[in-house]
Amino acid sequence: MPVRLNTRVSDRTNEWLDKRSEEMAISKSALVNVAVENYIKETEVVHGLPELLKRLEQEGIKL
């Protein structure tokens, strides 16, 4: 269930959001949500890399 989040951004960020949301034909809110979701996925991958490398080594796969 979506929740409302109010925040302030810089003029530069707002201008970028205006431009990109228009180009992508989505709202600024949707664009911010997509960006945050992607950031979450990226950080989860980065934090999971050491464990993945360890498991690969256990299987005899060296990178």
PDB file of N, CA and C in Angstrom:
ATOM      1  N   MET A   1       0.850  -1.181   0.000  1.00  0.00           N
ATOM      2  CA  MET A   1       0.000   0.000   0.000  1.00  0.00           C
ATOM      3  C   MET A   1       0.891   1.239   0.000  1.00  0.00           C
ATOM      4  N   PRO A   2       0.749   2.096  -0.999  1.00  0.00           N
ATOM      5  CA  PRO A   2       1.587   3.296  -1.062  1.00  0.00           C
ATOM      6  C   PRO A   2       1.316   4.241   0.111  1.00  0.00           C
ATOM      7  N   VAL A   3       2.366   4.916   0.532  1.00  0.00           N
ATOM      8  CA  VAL A   3       2.240   5.944   1.566  1.00  0.00           C
ATOM      9  C   VAL A   3       2.763   7.259   1.008  1.00  0.00           C
ATOM     10  N   ARG A   4       2.262   8.338   1.552  1.00  0.00           N
ATOM     11  CA  ARG A   4       2.696   9.664   1.114  1.00  0.00           C
ATOM     12  C   ARG A   4       3.977  10.027   1.842  1.00  0.00           C
ATOM     13  N   LEU A   5       4.916  10.608   1.089  1.00  0.00           N
ATOM     14  CA  LEU A   5       6.179  11.073   1.642  1.00  0.00           C
ATOM     15  C   LEU A   5       6.411  12.484   1.133  1.00  0.00           C
ATOM     16  N   ASN A   6       6.510  13.413   2.027  1.00  0.00           N
ATOM     17  CA  ASN A   6       6.792  14.793   1.645  1.00  0.00           C
ATOM     18  C   ASN A   6       8.254  15.090   1.904  1.00  0.00           C
ATOM     19  N   THR A   7       8.904  15.697   0.939  1.00  0.00           N
ATOM     20  CA  THR A   7      10.316  16.022   1.090  1.00  0.00           C
ATOM     21  C   THR A   7      10.652  17.266   0.289  1.00  0.00           C
ATOM     22  N   ARG A   8      11.795  17.819   0.589  1.00  0.00           N
ATOM     23  CA  ARG A   8      12.277  18.975  -0.162  1.00  0.00           C
ATOM     24  C   ARG A   8      13.487  18.540  -0.977  1.00  0.00           C
ATOM     25  N   VAL A   9      13.598  19.085  -2.184  1.00  0.00           N
ATOM     26  CA  VAL A   9      14.746  18.810  -3.035  1.00  0.00           C
ATOM     27  C   VAL A   9      15.312  20.131  -3.531  1.00  0.00           C
ATOM     28  N   SER A  10      16.541  20.079  -4.005  1.00  0.00           N
ATOM     29  CA  SER A  10      17.179  21.288  -4.514  1.00  0.00           C
ATOM     30  C   SER A  10      16.532  21.720  -5.829  1.00  0.00           C
ATOM     31  N   ASP A  11      16.764  22.965  -6.211  1.00  0.00           N
ATOM     32  CA  ASP A  11      16.255  23.455  -7.494  1.00  0.00           C
ATOM     33  C   ASP A  11      16.786  22.593  -8.636  1.00  0.00           C
ATOM     34  N   ARG A  12      18.053  22.239  -8.561  1.00  0.00           N
ATOM     35  CA  ARG A  12      18.677  21.417  -9.602  1.00  0.00           C
ATOM     36  C   ARG A  12      17.976  20.062  -9.718  1.00  0.00           C
ATOM     37  N   THR A  13      17.723  19.425  -8.581  1.00  0.00           N
ATOM     38  CA  THR A  13      17.046  18.133  -8.577  1.00  0.00           C
ATOM     39  C   THR A  13      15.634  18.267  -9.130  1.00  0.00           C
ATOM     40  N   ASN A  14      14.931  19.296  -8.735  1.00  0.00           N
ATOM     41  CA  ASN A  14      13.571  19.513  -9.207  1.00  0.00           C
ATOM     42  C   ASN A  14      13.538  19.726 -10.715  1.00  0.00           C
ATOM     43  N   GLU A  15      14.475  20.502 -11.235  1.00  0.00           N
ATOM     44  CA  GLU A  15      14.541  20.729 -12.678  1.00  0.00           C
ATOM     45  C   GLU A  15      14.823  19.423 -13.416  1.00  0.00           C
ATOM     46  N   TRP A  16      15.731  18.605 -12.847  1.00  0.00           N
ATOM     47  CA  TRP A  16      16.045  17.317 -13.455  1.00  0.00           C
ATOM     48  C   TRP A  16      14.813  16.420 -13.447  1.00  0.00           C
ATOM     49  N   LEU A  17      14.111  16.384 -12.319  1.00  0.00           N
ATOM     50  CA  LEU A  17      12.893  15.583 -12.211  1.00  0.00           C
ATOM     51  C   LEU A  17      11.828  16.054 -13.193  1.00  0.00           C
ATOM     52  N   ASP A  18      11.667  17.359 -13.318  1.00  0.00           N
ATOM     53  CA  ASP A  18      10.704  17.903 -14.276  1.00  0.00           C
ATOM     54  C   ASP A  18      11.016  17.418 -15.687  1.00  0.00           C
ATOM     55  N   LYS A  19      12.283  17.548 -16.081  1.00  0.00           N
ATOM     56  CA  LYS A  19      12.702  17.180 -17.432  1.00  0.00           C
ATOM     57  C   LYS A  19      12.549  15.680 -17.679  1.00  0.00           C
ATOM     58  N   ARG A  20      13.068  14.868 -16.774  1.00  0.00           N
ATOM     59  CA  ARG A  20      13.026  13.415 -16.962  1.00  0.00           C
ATOM     60  C   ARG A  20      11.594  12.881 -16.882  1.00  0.00           C
ATOM     61  N   SER A  21      10.789  13.398 -15.974  1.00  0.00           N
ATOM     62  CA  SER A  21       9.412  12.897 -15.871  1.00  0.00           C
ATOM     63  C   SER A  21       8.627  13.238 -17.131  1.00  0.00           C
ATOM     64  N   GLU A  22       8.883  14.392 -17.707  1.00  0.00           N
ATOM     65  CA  GLU A  22       8.219  14.758 -18.963  1.00  0.00           C
ATOM     66  C   GLU A  22       8.683  13.837 -20.090  1.00  0.00           C
ATOM     67  N   GLU A  23       9.998  13.599 -20.172  1.00  0.00           N
ATOM     68  CA  GLU A  23      10.544  12.714 -21.207  1.00  0.00           C
ATOM     69  C   GLU A  23       9.981  11.299 -21.096  1.00  0.00           C
ATOM     70  N   MET A  24       9.808  10.832 -19.867  1.00  0.00           N
ATOM     71  CA  MET A  24       9.364   9.460 -19.633  1.00  0.00           C
ATOM     72  C   MET A  24       7.842   9.339 -19.539  1.00  0.00           C
ATOM     73  N   ALA A  25       7.166  10.467 -19.550  1.00  0.00           N
ATOM     74  CA  ALA A  25       5.698  10.525 -19.453  1.00  0.00           C
ATOM     75  C   ALA A  25       5.194   9.847 -18.174  1.00  0.00           C
ATOM     76  N   ILE A  26       5.900  10.121 -17.059  1.00  0.00           N
ATOM     77  CA  ILE A  26       5.456   9.646 -15.747  1.00  0.00           C
ATOM     78  C   ILE A  26       5.543  10.812 -14.771  1.00  0.00           C
ATOM     79  N   SER A  27       4.876  10.688 -13.661  1.00  0.00           N
ATOM     80  CA  SER A  27       4.907  11.757 -12.666  1.00  0.00           C
ATOM     81  C   SER A  27       6.274  11.807 -11.978  1.00  0.00           C
ATOM     82  N   LYS A  28       6.567  12.940 -11.391  1.00  0.00           N
ATOM     83  CA  LYS A  28       7.808  13.051 -10.618  1.00  0.00           C
ATOM     84  C   LYS A  28       7.801  12.068  -9.459  1.00  0.00           C
ATOM     85  N   SER A  29       6.654  11.883  -8.840  1.00  0.00           N
ATOM     86  CA  SER A  29       6.558  10.922  -7.734  1.00  0.00           C
ATOM     87  C   SER A  29       6.909   9.517  -8.199  1.00  0.00           C
ATOM     88  N   ALA A  30       6.393   9.131  -9.367  1.00  0.00           N
ATOM     89  CA  ALA A  30       6.696   7.803  -9.903  1.00  0.00           C
ATOM     90  C   ALA A  30       8.179   7.683 -10.225  1.00  0.00           C
ATOM     91  N   LEU A  31       8.756   8.727 -10.779  1.00  0.00           N
ATOM     92  CA  LEU A  31      10.181   8.717 -11.111  1.00  0.00           C
ATOM     93  C   LEU A  31      11.038   8.585  -9.856  1.00  0.00           C
ATOM     94  N   VAL A  32      10.703   9.313  -8.808  1.00  0.00           N
ATOM     95  CA  VAL A  32      11.436   9.208  -7.548  1.00  0.00           C
ATOM     96  C   VAL A  32      11.299   7.795  -6.986  1.00  0.00           C
ATOM     97  N   ASN A  33      10.110   7.224  -7.049  1.00  0.00           N
ATOM     98  CA  ASN A  33       9.903   5.869  -6.548  1.00  0.00           C
ATOM     99  C   ASN A  33      10.762   4.866  -7.326  1.00  0.00           C
ATOM    100  N   VAL A  34      10.794   4.980  -8.646  1.00  0.00           N
ATOM    101  CA  VAL A  34      11.623   4.093  -9.463  1.00  0.00           C
ATOM    102  C   VAL A  34      13.093   4.246  -9.089  1.00  0.00           C
ATOM    103  N   ALA A  35      13.542   5.474  -8.911  1.00  0.00           N
ATOM    104  CA  ALA A  35      14.940   5.723  -8.569  1.00  0.00           C
ATOM    105  C   ALA A  35      15.300   5.109  -7.215  1.00  0.00           C
ATOM    106  N   VAL A  36      14.441   5.266  -6.241  1.00  0.00           N
ATOM    107  CA  VAL A  36      14.708   4.710  -4.912  1.00  0.00           C
ATOM    108  C   VAL A  36      14.674   3.183  -4.954  1.00  0.00           C
ATOM    109  N   GLU A  37      13.715   2.606  -5.668  1.00  0.00           N
ATOM    110  CA  GLU A  37      13.650   1.147  -5.799  1.00  0.00           C
ATOM    111  C   GLU A  37      14.936   0.605  -6.438  1.00  0.00           C
ATOM    112  N   ASN A  38      15.421   1.284  -7.476  1.00  0.00           N
ATOM    113  CA  ASN A  38      16.671   0.864  -8.124  1.00  0.00           C
ATOM    114  C   ASN A  38      17.852   0.987  -7.172  1.00  0.00           C
ATOM    115  N   TYR A  39      17.881   2.049  -6.397  1.00  0.00           N
ATOM    116  CA  TYR A  39      18.957   2.232  -5.414  1.00  0.00           C
ATOM    117  C   TYR A  39      18.942   1.100  -4.384  1.00  0.00           C
ATOM    118  N   ILE A  40      17.763   0.733  -3.928  1.00  0.00           N
ATOM    119  CA  ILE A  40      17.638  -0.362  -2.961  1.00  0.00           C
ATOM    120  C   ILE A  40      18.201  -1.648  -3.561  1.00  0.00           C
ATOM    121  N   LYS A  41      17.811  -1.970  -4.786  1.00  0.00           N
ATOM    122  CA  LYS A  41      18.298  -3.178  -5.445  1.00  0.00           C
ATOM    123  C   LYS A  41      19.818  -3.158  -5.581  1.00  0.00           C
ATOM    124  N   GLU A  42      20.369  -2.016  -5.996  1.00  0.00           N
ATOM    125  CA  GLU A  42      21.816  -1.901  -6.162  1.00  0.00           C
ATOM    126  C   GLU A  42      22.547  -2.111  -4.842  1.00  0.00           C
ATOM    127  N   THR A  43      22.061  -1.511  -3.778  1.00  0.00           N
ATOM    128  CA  THR A  43      22.749  -1.658  -2.495  1.00  0.00           C
ATOM    129  C   THR A  43      22.629  -3.069  -1.959  1.00  0.00           C
ATOM    130  N   GLU A  44      21.491  -3.728  -2.217  1.00  0.00           N
ATOM    131  CA  GLU A  44      21.348  -5.121  -1.789  1.00  0.00           C
ATOM    132  C   GLU A  44      22.346  -6.010  -2.515  1.00  0.00           C
ATOM    133  N   VAL A  45      22.549  -5.759  -3.794  1.00  0.00           N
ATOM    134  CA  VAL A  45      23.518  -6.535  -4.570  1.00  0.00           C
ATOM    135  C   VAL A  45      24.925  -6.295  -4.036  1.00  0.00           C
ATOM    136  N   VAL A  46      25.285  -5.052  -3.820  1.00  0.00           N
ATOM    137  CA  VAL A  46      26.633  -4.727  -3.337  1.00  0.00           C
ATOM    138  C   VAL A  46      26.883  -5.365  -1.979  1.00  0.00           C
ATOM    139  N   HIS A  47      25.912  -5.298  -1.093  1.00  0.00           N
ATOM    140  CA  HIS A  47      26.084  -5.884   0.235  1.00  0.00           C
ATOM    141  C   HIS A  47      26.107  -7.408   0.195  1.00  0.00           C
ATOM    142  N   GLY A  48      25.499  -7.997  -0.834  1.00  0.00           N
ATOM    143  CA  GLY A  48      25.464  -9.445  -0.943  1.00  0.00           C
ATOM    144  C   GLY A  48      26.654 -10.043  -1.670  1.00  0.00           C
ATOM    145  N   LEU A  49      27.475  -9.200  -2.301  1.00  0.00           N
ATOM    146  CA  LEU A  49      28.610  -9.705  -3.074  1.00  0.00           C
ATOM    147  C   LEU A  49      29.604 -10.529  -2.260  1.00  0.00           C
ATOM    148  N   PRO A  50      30.014 -10.083  -1.093  1.00  0.00           N
ATOM    149  CA  PRO A  50      30.987 -10.894  -0.338  1.00  0.00           C
ATOM    150  C   PRO A  50      30.496 -12.312  -0.079  1.00  0.00           C
ATOM    151  N   GLU A  51      29.231 -12.475   0.283  1.00  0.00           N
ATOM    152  CA  GLU A  51      28.679 -13.805   0.528  1.00  0.00           C
ATOM    153  C   GLU A  51      28.629 -14.620  -0.760  1.00  0.00           C
ATOM    154  N   LEU A  52      28.261 -13.977  -1.850  1.00  0.00           N
ATOM    155  CA  LEU A  52      28.224 -14.661  -3.139  1.00  0.00           C
ATOM    156  C   LEU A  52      29.606 -15.145  -3.536  1.00  0.00           C
ATOM    157  N   LEU A  53      30.610 -14.290  -3.390  1.00  0.00           N
ATOM    158  CA  LEU A  53      31.982 -14.676  -3.721  1.00  0.00           C
ATOM    159  C   LEU A  53      32.453 -15.838  -2.849  1.00  0.00           C
ATOM    160  N   LYS A  54      32.100 -15.796  -1.585  1.00  0.00           N
ATOM    161  CA  LYS A  54      32.471 -16.869  -0.668  1.00  0.00           C
ATOM    162  C   LYS A  54      31.852 -18.197  -1.110  1.00  0.00           C
ATOM    163  N   ARG A  55      30.587 -18.155  -1.492  1.00  0.00           N
ATOM    164  CA  ARG A  55      29.908 -19.378  -1.932  1.00  0.00           C
ATOM    165  C   ARG A  55      30.499 -19.901  -3.237  1.00  0.00           C
ATOM    166  N   LEU A  56      30.841 -19.004  -4.141  1.00  0.00           N
ATOM    167  CA  LEU A  56      31.466 -19.430  -5.385  1.00  0.00           C
ATOM    168  C   LEU A  56      32.802 -20.113  -5.121  1.00  0.00           C
ATOM    169  N   GLU A  57      33.593 -19.547  -4.221  1.00  0.00           N
ATOM    170  CA  GLU A  57      34.876 -20.149  -3.857  1.00  0.00           C
ATOM    171  C   GLU A  57      34.669 -21.530  -3.256  1.00  0.00           C
ATOM    172  N   GLN A  58      33.643 -21.690  -2.435  1.00  0.00           N
ATOM    173  CA  GLN A  58      33.339 -22.990  -1.837  1.00  0.00           C
ATOM    174  C   GLN A  58      33.004 -24.022  -2.904  1.00  0.00           C
ATOM    175  N   GLU A  59      32.479 -23.546  -4.024  1.00  0.00           N
ATOM    176  CA  GLU A  59      32.139 -24.453  -5.132  1.00  0.00           C
ATOM    177  C   GLU A  59      33.318 -24.634  -6.089  1.00  0.00           C
ATOM    178  N   GLY A  60      34.451 -24.013  -5.743  1.00  0.00           N
ATOM    179  CA  GLY A  60      35.637 -24.157  -6.576  1.00  0.00           C
ATOM    180  C   GLY A  60      35.712 -23.190  -7.736  1.00  0.00           C
ATOM    181  N   ILE A  61      34.879 -22.179  -7.702  1.00  0.00           N
ATOM    182  CA  ILE A  61      34.880 -21.170  -8.778  1.00  0.00           C
ATOM    183  C   ILE A  61      35.632 -19.959  -8.271  1.00  0.00           C
ATOM    184  N   LYS A  62      36.728 -19.626  -8.947  1.00  0.00           N
ATOM    185  CA  LYS A  62      37.529 -18.471  -8.539  1.00  0.00           C
ATOM    186  C   LYS A  62      37.391 -17.372  -9.586  1.00  0.00           C
ATOM    187  N   LEU A  63      37.216 -16.172  -9.135  1.00  0.00           N
ATOM    188  CA  LEU A  63      37.083 -15.027 -10.031  1.00  0.00           C
ATOM    189  C   LEU A  63      38.313 -14.166  -9.993  1.00  0.00           C
TER     190      LEU A  63
END
